[in-house]
């Protein structure tokens, strides 16, 4: 018998999607936390360079490092909203899947929730692939010497 013809197919799909999106939520929280810690450490380094730049005899290398740190912080800061959007989308889809898993709904409601979850997941995946592509090309551009 085909998988999609089994009576609990929709319930199994929603359970799997619930697990997948719970994993994505954890990954997003980890990435956001990591990026925040990188930015925070660079900001303390930036403040020490700012103090040195205020003096009239500042070394040009200090100014260069100051500019590089600002670009680094801006680059990481542009990734955080993307991770946060993915986090929110996964939370919404996870809640939809979890609600269907916890409560008994008529068959048509369950199938509708599956379709909504699939469309949301496809939308989220498409956006993540696009952002990943942008980040990859930015990485290639940044390491090109």
mmCIF file of C-alpha atoms in Angstrom:
data_model
loop_
_atom_site.group_PDB
_atom_site.id
_atom_site.type_symbol
_atom_site.label_atom_id
_atom_site.label_comp_id
_atom_site.label_asym_id
_atom_site.label_seq_id
_atom_site.Cartn_x
_atom_site.Cartn_y
_atom_site.Cartn_z
ATOM 1 C CA UNK A 1 0.000 0.000 0.000
ATOM 2 C CA UNK A 2 1.253 3.485 -0.830
ATOM 3 C CA UNK A 3 2.359 5.658 2.080
ATOM 4 C CA UNK A 4 -0.020 8.489 1.292
ATOM 5 C CA UNK A 5 -2.995 6.085 1.356
ATOM 6 C CA UNK A 6 -2.385 4.940 4.905
ATOM 7 C CA UNK A 7 -4.897 6.256 7.451
ATOM 8 C CA UNK A 8 -2.292 7.909 9.703
ATOM 9 C CA UNK A 9 -0.217 9.429 6.880
ATOM 10 C CA UNK A 10 -1.289 13.019 7.567
ATOM 11 C CA UNK A 11 -0.663 12.628 11.303
ATOM 12 C CA UNK A 12 2.800 11.180 10.650
ATOM 13 C CA UNK A 13 3.637 14.057 8.279
ATOM 14 C CA UNK A 14 2.582 16.639 10.860
ATOM 15 C CA UNK A 15 4.602 14.873 13.557
ATOM 16 C CA UNK A 16 7.692 14.843 11.309
ATOM 17 C CA UNK A 17 7.236 18.504 10.410
ATOM 18 C CA UNK A 18 6.855 19.341 14.095
ATOM 19 C CA UNK A 19 10.206 17.656 14.790
ATOM 20 C CA UNK A 20 11.922 19.329 11.847
ATOM 21 C CA UNK A 21 10.758 22.806 12.803
ATOM 22 C CA UNK A 22 11.676 22.257 16.454
ATOM 23 C CA UNK A 23 15.189 21.449 15.221
ATOM 24 C CA UNK A 24 15.250 24.593 13.050
ATOM 25 C CA UNK A 25 14.160 26.653 16.075
ATOM 26 C CA UNK A 26 17.109 25.294 18.066
ATOM 27 C CA UNK A 27 19.551 25.951 15.232
ATOM 28 C CA UNK A 28 18.288 29.521 14.795
ATOM 29 C CA UNK A 29 18.617 30.244 18.514
ATOM 30 C CA UNK A 30 22.155 28.859 18.465
ATOM 31 C CA UNK A 31 23.172 30.936 15.424
ATOM 32 C CA UNK A 32 21.619 34.120 16.848
ATOM 33 C CA UNK A 33 23.409 33.580 20.161
ATOM 34 C CA UNK A 34 26.723 32.905 18.424
ATOM 35 C CA UNK A 35 26.447 35.955 16.182
ATOM 36 C CA UNK A 36 25.521 38.111 19.149
ATOM 37 C CA UNK A 37 28.566 36.916 21.090
ATOM 38 C CA UNK A 38 30.866 37.604 18.102
ATOM 39 C CA UNK A 39 29.420 41.091 17.709
ATOM 40 C CA UNK A 40 29.693 41.774 21.431
ATOM 41 C CA UNK A 41 33.360 40.750 21.522
ATOM 42 C CA UNK A 42 34.167 42.917 18.500
ATOM 43 C CA UNK A 43 32.336 45.896 20.012
ATOM 44 C CA UNK A 44 34.648 45.853 23.027
ATOM 45 C CA UNK A 45 37.628 45.754 20.657
ATOM 46 C CA UNK A 46 36.048 48.593 18.671
ATOM 47 C CA UNK A 47 35.750 50.781 21.762
ATOM 48 C CA UNK A 48 39.463 50.382 22.502
ATOM 49 C CA UNK A 49 40.313 51.420 18.930
ATOM 50 C CA UNK A 50 37.929 54.366 19.190
ATOM 51 C CA UNK A 51 39.819 55.659 22.213
ATOM 52 C CA UNK A 52 43.107 55.430 20.317
ATOM 53 C CA UNK A 53 41.629 57.178 17.268
ATOM 54 C CA UNK A 54 40.637 60.177 19.379
ATOM 55 C CA UNK A 55 44.272 61.048 19.920
ATOM 56 C CA UNK A 56 45.937 63.191 17.261
ATOM 57 C CA UNK A 57 48.844 60.775 16.766
ATOM 58 C CA UNK A 58 46.711 57.757 15.832
ATOM 59 C CA UNK A 59 48.374 55.060 13.751
ATOM 60 C CA UNK A 60 46.788 54.563 10.270
ATOM 61 C CA UNK A 61 46.695 50.809 10.937
ATOM 62 C CA UNK A 62 44.412 51.463 13.893
ATOM 63 C CA UNK A 63 42.022 53.350 11.596
ATOM 64 C CA UNK A 64 42.121 50.468 9.125
ATOM 65 C CA UNK A 65 41.404 47.904 11.844
ATOM 66 C CA UNK A 66 38.597 50.129 13.141
ATOM 67 C CA UNK A 67 36.995 50.155 9.661
ATOM 68 C CA UNK A 68 37.401 46.407 9.269
ATOM 69 C CA UNK A 69 35.713 45.752 12.607
ATOM 70 C CA UNK A 70 32.815 48.025 11.695
ATOM 71 C CA UNK A 71 32.328 46.150 8.391
ATOM 72 C CA UNK A 72 32.569 42.825 10.254
ATOM 73 C CA UNK A 73 29.909 43.892 12.762
ATOM 74 C CA UNK A 74 27.637 45.185 9.992
ATOM 75 C CA UNK A 75 28.007 41.923 8.077
ATOM 76 C CA UNK A 76 27.078 39.803 11.082
ATOM 77 C CA UNK A 77 24.293 42.195 12.031
ATOM 78 C CA UNK A 78 22.676 41.710 8.630
ATOM 79 C CA UNK A 79 22.423 37.951 9.226
ATOM 80 C CA UNK A 80 20.621 38.172 12.585
ATOM 81 C CA UNK A 81 17.263 39.451 11.213
ATOM 82 C CA UNK A 82 17.276 36.626 8.661
ATOM 83 C CA UNK A 83 17.793 34.050 11.406
ATOM 84 C CA UNK A 84 15.117 35.718 13.501
ATOM 85 C CA UNK A 85 12.627 35.576 10.596
ATOM 86 C CA UNK A 86 13.387 31.885 10.108
ATOM 87 C CA UNK A 87 12.982 31.366 13.850
ATOM 88 C CA UNK A 88 9.544 33.023 13.839
ATOM 89 C CA UNK A 89 8.366 31.107 10.766
ATOM 90 C CA UNK A 90 9.460 27.815 12.303
ATOM 91 C CA UNK A 91 7.751 28.709 15.588
ATOM 92 C CA UNK A 92 4.469 29.405 13.795
ATOM 93 C CA UNK A 93 4.629 26.198 11.761
ATOM 94 C CA UNK A 94 5.676 24.201 14.833
ATOM 95 C CA UNK A 95 2.707 25.552 16.801
ATOM 96 C CA UNK A 96 0.317 24.641 13.971
ATOM 97 C CA UNK A 97 1.728 21.109 13.818
ATOM 98 C CA UNK A 98 1.773 20.750 17.591
ATOM 99 C CA UNK A 99 -1.855 21.874 17.940
ATOM 100 C CA UNK A 100 -2.944 19.274 15.427
ATOM 101 C CA UNK A 101 -0.846 16.645 17.193
ATOM 102 C CA UNK A 102 -2.365 17.420 20.589
ATOM 103 C CA UNK A 103 -6.023 17.775 19.666
ATOM 104 C CA UNK A 104 -8.371 15.644 17.614
ATOM 105 C CA UNK A 105 -9.767 17.533 14.640
ATOM 106 C CA UNK A 106 -11.944 16.388 11.771
ATOM 107 C CA UNK A 107 -10.081 14.959 8.813
ATOM 108 C CA UNK A 108 -10.577 18.035 6.637
ATOM 109 C CA UNK A 109 -9.079 20.337 9.306
ATOM 110 C CA UNK A 110 -6.089 18.044 9.735
ATOM 111 C CA UNK A 111 -5.459 17.967 5.989
ATOM 112 C CA UNK A 112 -5.834 21.747 5.807
ATOM 113 C CA UNK A 113 -3.279 22.170 8.590
ATOM 114 C CA UNK A 114 -0.924 19.858 6.713
ATOM 115 C CA UNK A 115 -1.280 21.911 3.535
ATOM 116 C CA UNK A 116 -0.739 25.188 5.432
ATOM 117 C CA UNK A 117 2.321 23.714 7.133
ATOM 118 C CA UNK A 118 3.728 22.427 3.850
ATOM 119 C CA UNK A 119 3.237 25.767 2.103
ATOM 120 C CA UNK A 120 4.821 27.623 5.054
ATOM 121 C CA UNK A 121 7.732 25.181 5.124
ATOM 122 C CA UNK A 122 8.277 25.508 1.384
ATOM 123 C CA UNK A 123 8.203 29.311 1.663
ATOM 124 C CA UNK A 124 10.666 29.220 4.558
ATOM 125 C CA UNK A 125 12.974 26.805 2.731
ATOM 126 C CA UNK A 126 12.940 28.942 -0.412
ATOM 127 C CA UNK A 127 13.850 32.068 1.546
ATOM 128 C CA UNK A 128 16.587 30.235 3.475
ATOM 129 C CA UNK A 129 18.121 28.916 0.248
ATOM 130 C CA UNK A 130 18.072 32.425 -1.234
ATOM 131 C CA UNK A 131 19.674 33.935 1.896
ATOM 132 C CA UNK A 132 22.210 31.134 2.069
ATOM 133 C CA UNK A 133 23.149 31.862 -1.533
ATOM 134 C CA UNK A 134 23.573 35.564 -0.761
ATOM 135 C CA UNK A 135 25.686 34.811 2.301
ATOM 136 C CA UNK A 136 27.799 32.340 0.304
ATOM 137 C CA UNK A 137 28.524 34.873 -2.445
ATOM 138 C CA UNK A 138 29.304 37.525 0.165
ATOM 139 C CA UNK A 139 31.696 35.067 1.829
ATOM 140 C CA UNK A 140 33.400 34.330 -1.487
ATOM 141 C CA UNK A 141 33.713 38.065 -2.139
ATOM 142 C CA UNK A 142 35.114 38.728 1.347
ATOM 143 C CA UNK A 143 37.811 36.031 1.193
ATOM 144 C CA UNK A 144 38.879 36.909 -2.349
ATOM 145 C CA UNK A 145 42.250 38.585 -1.954
#
